[in-house]
Tab-separated table of C-alpha atoms in Angstrom:
chain	number	residue	atom	x	y	z
A	1	MET	CA	-8.417	-9.264	14.764
A	2	ALA	CA	-11.935	-10.225	15.914
A	3	PHE	CA	-11.340	-13.923	15.136
A	4	LYS	CA	-7.633	-14.155	15.930
A	5	ASP	CA	-7.349	-12.016	19.065
A	6	LYS	CA	-11.053	-11.802	19.991
A	7	ILE	CA	-10.756	-8.015	20.027
A	8	TYR	CA	-13.563	-6.087	18.354
A	9	ILE	CA	-12.922	-2.480	17.369
A	10	VAL	CA	-15.841	-0.275	16.399
A	11	TRP	CA	-16.627	3.408	16.008
A	12	ARG	CA	-19.700	3.886	18.177
A	13	LEU	CA	-22.104	6.699	18.906
A	14	PHE	CA	-22.693	7.414	22.579
A	15	GLY	CA	-26.209	8.718	22.867
A	16	ALA	CA	-29.331	8.496	20.737
A	17	PRO	CA	-28.926	8.588	16.934
A	18	ARG	CA	-30.780	11.287	15.047
A	19	LEU	CA	-31.663	8.886	12.238
A	20	SER	CA	-34.345	6.288	12.889
A	21	GLY	CA	-33.218	2.725	12.309
A	22	ALA	CA	-29.526	3.559	12.796
A	23	ASN	CA	-27.217	0.770	13.945
A	24	ASN	CA	-26.892	1.062	17.729
A	25	ASP	CA	-23.831	-1.199	17.853
A	26	PHE	CA	-21.518	0.784	15.603
A	27	CYS	CA	-21.317	3.330	12.817
A	28	CYS	CA	-18.243	1.601	11.390
A	29	ARG	CA	-16.374	-1.658	11.930
A	30	ILE	CA	-12.675	-0.807	12.166
A	31	GLY	CA	-10.062	-2.896	10.386
A	32	PRO	CA	-6.264	-2.792	10.031
A	33	VAL	CA	-6.253	-0.260	7.167
A	34	HIS	CA	-8.631	2.261	8.733
A	35	ARG	CA	-6.815	5.495	9.523
A	36	CYS	CA	-6.684	7.284	12.852
A	37	PHE	CA	-7.073	11.016	13.563
A	38	CYS	CA	-3.280	11.179	13.267
A	39	GLY	CA	-3.443	9.927	9.673
A	40	HIS	CA	-1.870	6.513	10.289
A	41	SER	CA	-3.627	3.156	10.018
A	42	LEU	CA	-4.718	0.921	12.878
A	43	ARG	CA	-1.975	-1.480	11.801
A	44	GLN	CA	0.594	1.214	12.633
A	45	HIS	CA	-0.665	1.486	16.222
A	46	ALA	CA	0.314	-0.754	19.122
A	47	THR	CA	-2.185	-3.453	20.056
A	48	PRO	CA	-3.904	-2.438	23.306
A	49	SER	CA	-3.287	-4.652	26.320
A	50	LYS	CA	-6.097	-6.142	28.401
A	51	SER	CA	-6.320	-5.902	32.174
A	52	SER	CA	-8.985	-6.666	34.769
A	53	HIS	CA	-10.169	-3.073	34.347
A	54	GLY	CA	-10.547	-3.314	30.585
A	55	PHE	CA	-8.289	-2.243	27.748
A	56	THR	CA	-5.488	0.179	28.459
A	57	GLN	CA	-5.278	3.318	26.368
A	58	LYS	CA	-1.621	2.681	25.514
A	59	HIS	CA	-2.240	1.799	21.865
A	60	ALA	CA	0.015	4.616	20.691
A	61	CYS	CA	0.985	5.199	17.084
A	62	GLN	CA	4.302	3.596	16.195
A	63	ALA	CA	4.929	5.686	13.077
A	64	GLU	CA	8.170	7.613	13.351
A	65	GLY	CA	7.700	11.118	14.734
A	66	CYS	CA	3.967	10.734	15.464
A	67	ALA	CA	2.759	12.044	18.836
A	68	CYS	CA	-0.548	10.141	18.745
A	69	ALA	CA	-1.116	8.438	22.106
A	70	CYS	CA	-4.151	6.323	21.199
A	71	TYR	CA	-6.096	5.266	18.121
A	72	ARG	CA	-9.151	7.441	17.395
A	73	TYR	CA	-11.114	6.725	14.258
A	74	VAL	CA	-12.129	9.559	11.965
A	75	PRO	CA	-14.070	9.122	8.687
A	76	ASN	CA	-11.615	8.068	6.003
A	77	GLU	CA	-13.621	9.034	2.899
A	78	PRO	CA	-15.971	11.905	2.008
A	79	GLU	CA	-18.784	9.385	1.359
A	80	GLU	CA	-18.858	8.647	5.100
A	81	ILE	CA	-19.915	12.212	5.876
A	82	GLY	CA	-22.246	12.830	2.939
A	83	GLU	CA	-19.675	14.577	0.744
A	84	GLY	CA	-19.289	11.925	-1.939
A	85	PHE	CA	-19.406	14.602	-4.631
A	86	LEU	CA	-15.812	15.511	-3.724
A	87	SER	CA	-14.491	12.157	-4.937
A	88	ARG	CA	-15.976	12.847	-8.380
A	89	ARG	CA	-14.032	16.054	-8.822
A	90	GLN	CA	-11.049	16.068	-11.126
A	91	GLY	CA	-7.789	15.776	-9.239
A	92	PHE	CA	-9.337	14.433	-6.041
A	93	ASN	CA	-6.750	12.519	-4.012
A	94	PRO	CA	-8.194	10.242	-1.282
A	95	LYS	CA	-4.776	10.002	0.381
A	96	THR	CA	-4.641	13.724	1.128
A	97	TRP	CA	-8.325	14.242	1.934
A	98	SER	CA	-9.195	14.826	5.584
A	99	ALA	CA	-12.448	15.539	7.392
A	100	LYS	CA	-12.836	19.211	8.259
A	101	CYS	CA	-13.114	20.976	11.578
A	102	GLN	CA	-15.393	23.985	11.981
A	103	CYS	CA	-12.250	26.087	11.553
A	104	GLN	CA	-12.333	24.778	7.927
A	105	HIS	CA	-9.014	22.936	8.244
A	106	GLY	CA	-8.825	19.147	7.993
A	107	HIS	CA	-8.081	16.843	10.896
A	108	LEU	CA	-4.573	16.286	9.537
A	109	ALA	CA	-3.854	19.957	10.269
A	110	HIS	CA	-4.683	19.336	13.938
A	111	ASP	CA	-2.251	17.972	16.495
A	112	PRO	CA	-3.140	14.303	17.165
A	113	LYS	CA	-2.512	14.740	20.895
A	114	THR	CA	-3.906	18.186	21.753
A	115	GLN	CA	-6.207	18.605	18.704
A	116	LYS	CA	-4.932	22.179	18.304
A	117	CYS	CA	-4.897	23.401	14.712
A	118	SER	CA	-1.506	24.285	13.245
A	119	ALA	CA	-3.080	26.447	10.532
A	120	CYS	CA	-5.081	28.817	12.755
A	121	GLY	CA	-5.884	29.575	16.373
A	122	CYS	CA	-8.423	26.755	16.742
A	123	GLY	CA	-8.004	25.158	20.177
A	124	PHE	CA	-9.544	21.744	19.452
A	125	PHE	CA	-11.156	19.748	16.656
A	126	GLN	CA	-14.912	20.223	16.346
A	127	SER	CA	-16.330	18.440	13.324
A	128	ASN	CA	-17.898	20.391	10.504
A	129	PHE	CA	-19.691	17.244	9.343
A	130	LEU	CA	-22.152	14.590	10.476
A	131	CYS	CA	-21.887	10.805	10.334
A	132	VAL	CA	-24.091	9.387	7.551
A	133	VAL	CA	-25.124	6.438	9.734
A	134	CYS	CA	-26.464	8.323	12.763
A	135	ASP	CA	-26.446	11.992	11.652
A	136	CYS	CA	-24.368	12.993	14.698
A	137	PRO	CA	-21.003	14.810	14.906
A	138	TRP	CA	-17.619	13.112	15.244
A	139	GLU	CA	-17.125	14.222	18.845
A	140	ASP	CA	-20.253	12.278	19.885
A	141	HIS	CA	-18.502	9.045	18.879
A	142	SER	CA	-15.747	6.970	20.462
A	143	THR	CA	-13.434	4.273	19.187
A	144	VAL	CA	-14.256	1.225	21.293
A	145	PHE	CA	-12.088	-1.845	21.911
A	146	GLU	CA	-14.105	-4.794	23.232
A	147	THR	CA	-13.471	-8.438	24.005
A	148	GLU	CA	-15.739	-11.177	22.748
A	149	GLU	CA	-16.978	-11.781	26.291
A	150	GLU	CA	-17.901	-8.122	26.738
A	151	ARG	CA	-19.923	-8.128	23.528
A	152	GLU	CA	-21.701	-11.347	24.431
A	153	ARG	CA	-22.742	-9.887	27.788
A	154	GLN	CA	-24.347	-7.020	25.869
A	155	SER	CA	-25.989	-9.418	23.362
A	156	LEU	CA	-23.928	-7.901	20.544
A	157	PRO	CA	-22.901	-10.022	17.531
A	158	VAL	CA	-19.590	-11.870	17.738
A	159	ARG	CA	-17.505	-14.117	15.478
A	160	GLU	CA	-19.624	-15.308	12.501
A	161	ALA	CA	-22.491	-12.980	13.403
A	162	TYR	CA	-20.125	-9.984	13.268
A	163	PHE	CA	-19.461	-10.465	9.543
A	164	PRO	CA	-21.324	-8.397	6.893
A	165	LEU	CA	-24.527	-9.858	5.398
A	166	VAL	CA	-24.567	-12.790	7.816
A	167	ASN	CA	-28.360	-12.962	7.919
A	168	LEU	CA	-28.497	-13.677	4.190
A	169	ASP	CA	-28.452	-17.176	2.763
A	170	TRP	CA	-24.953	-18.579	2.157
A	171	GLU	CA	-25.554	-18.987	-1.589
A	172	LEU	CA	-26.546	-15.328	-1.898
A	173	ARG	CA	-23.482	-14.215	0.068
A	174	ALA	CA	-21.336	-16.284	-2.279
A	175	GLN	CA	-22.771	-14.352	-5.230
A	176	VAL	CA	-22.113	-10.965	-3.622
A	177	LEU	CA	-18.758	-11.568	-1.917
A	178	SER	CA	-15.627	-12.647	-3.740
A	179	ASP	CA	-14.698	-14.627	-0.613
A	180	PRO	CA	-17.745	-15.430	1.556
A	181	THR	CA	-15.509	-17.492	3.858
A	182	GLY	CA	-13.707	-14.370	5.119
A	183	GLY	CA	-10.292	-15.825	4.381
A	184	GLY	CA	-11.316	-19.343	5.357
A	185	LEU	CA	-12.847	-18.322	8.697
A	186	LEU	CA	-16.435	-19.114	7.729
A	187	SER	CA	-18.140	-22.089	6.134
A	188	PRO	CA	-21.727	-23.007	5.206
A	189	ARG	CA	-21.827	-25.198	8.292
A	190	SER	CA	-21.103	-22.227	10.558
A	191	PHE	CA	-24.388	-20.722	9.407
A	192	ALA	CA	-26.408	-23.686	10.738
A	193	PRO	CA	-27.778	-23.797	14.325
A	194	ILE	CA	-25.292	-25.088	16.915
A	195	ASP	CA	-26.755	-28.158	18.675
A	196	GLY	CA	-30.218	-26.865	17.826
A	197	GLU	CA	-29.741	-23.780	19.981
A	198	GLN	CA	-27.712	-20.627	19.481
A	199	ARG	CA	-27.157	-17.763	21.794
A	200	ARG	CA	-28.980	-14.643	20.744
A	201	SER	CA	-25.737	-12.795	20.022
A	202	ARG	CA	-24.621	-15.516	17.591
A	203	ARG	CA	-27.942	-16.509	16.046
A	204	ILE	CA	-27.766	-16.659	12.239
A	205	SER	CA	-30.759	-17.868	10.280
A	206	HIS	CA	-30.090	-20.183	7.353
A	207	ARG	CA	-32.910	-18.482	5.470
A	208	PRO	CA	-33.207	-14.710	5.084
A	209	ASP	CA	-35.753	-13.072	7.375
A	210	MET	CA	-37.801	-10.014	6.437
A	211	GLU	CA	-35.048	-7.663	7.596
A	212	ALA	CA	-32.551	-9.510	5.413
A	213	LEU	CA	-34.876	-9.383	2.423
A	214	GLU	CA	-35.284	-5.637	2.886
A	215	GLU	CA	-31.490	-5.268	3.038
A	216	GLU	CA	-31.163	-7.266	-0.180
A	217	ARG	CA	-33.854	-5.136	-1.843
A	218	ASN	CA	-32.013	-1.952	-0.877
A	219	ILE	CA	-28.803	-3.311	-2.360
A	220	TRP	CA	-30.405	-3.967	-5.725
A	221	ASN	CA	-32.289	-0.659	-5.701
A	222	ALA	CA	-28.943	1.055	-5.287
A	223	ALA	CA	-27.534	-1.082	-8.080
A	224	GLU	CA	-30.037	0.312	-10.576
A	225	LYS	CA	-28.304	3.681	-10.371
A	226	TRP	CA	-25.291	2.391	-12.304
A	227	ASP	CA	-24.847	0.302	-15.393
A	228	LEU	CA	-22.220	-1.727	-13.575
A	229	VAL	CA	-22.310	-2.306	-9.830
A	230	ASP	CA	-19.012	-2.736	-8.031
A	231	TYR	CA	-18.783	-4.200	-4.555
A	232	CYS	CA	-15.992	-4.127	-1.999
A	233	HIS	CA	-14.355	-7.561	-2.171
A	234	SER	CA	-13.752	-7.513	1.580
A	235	CYS	CA	-17.132	-6.563	3.063
A	236	ALA	CA	-19.590	-6.423	0.105
A	237	THR	CA	-20.406	-2.743	0.590
A	238	ILE	CA	-21.482	-1.083	-2.672
A	239	PHE	CA	-19.071	1.668	-3.684
A	240	LYS	CA	-20.963	4.931	-3.370
A	241	SER	CA	-19.530	6.401	-6.556
A	242	PRO	CA	-17.663	5.049	-9.592
A	243	GLU	CA	-14.672	7.176	-8.577
A	244	SER	CA	-14.354	5.849	-5.005
A	245	ALA	CA	-10.867	4.414	-4.528
A	246	PHE	CA	-11.473	2.939	-1.086
A	247	CYS	CA	-14.407	1.241	0.614
A	248	SER	CA	-16.258	3.699	2.862
A	249	HIS	CA	-17.119	0.887	5.292
A	250	CYS	CA	-13.978	-1.224	5.797
A	251	GLY	CA	-11.328	0.944	4.116
A	252	ALA	CA	-10.156	-1.732	1.674
A	253	LYS	CA	-8.635	-0.529	-1.587
A	254	ARG	CA	-10.906	-0.871	-4.596
A	255	ARG	CA	-9.942	-3.412	-7.228
A	256	ARG	CA	-9.883	-2.003	-10.738
């Protein structure tokens, strides 16, 4: 969607993160398979329209019988809220798992429009978990729809710079990702400076900088925990447990 429609959808914390070094742009990039609070994917919601005042909120869920009026991201896997141990339990089903409210019922037990719980007298959803990226509760986040122009005005990464691992050398990305081109959208040439100058929001170094080297080092340190490391073939995120069925970052199904 970011390349085709120039619409960027992220789950963003509003306020200061509790964890130092947290990503201030987003806690999660949102793709077509990421599920909403209502339990349906982004693909099942209407595409929001753009006006001079920004995006309308009329991206309602189109699934039959769903009352959801707008897409609101909620963590899709227990690894995203520090509960990865659940996915290692026998009989765990990622399709039925839902993040819990302080009433101890999952978000799927709450009305997608009013947030009232159908299993108890809870009046609205208040997360019983914290985001692993920023260490803040769900209600401190918002699902944000932005145009490419809006992100550029804020010096936020767009297009090629929005992709995972973009500040690593192309050859290294090719070793980590099954498709470093992102479905043919990227090429080695796109990682070179444009006319000798690139805007800050799109700057991508051909050689890894110190931050990139540290990111690479962290990847391989995590790899030492397992005999066999498995990456998401869509975004190169390391699966947080051998039992994870879906990527905790982009929501893609794991290839077995």
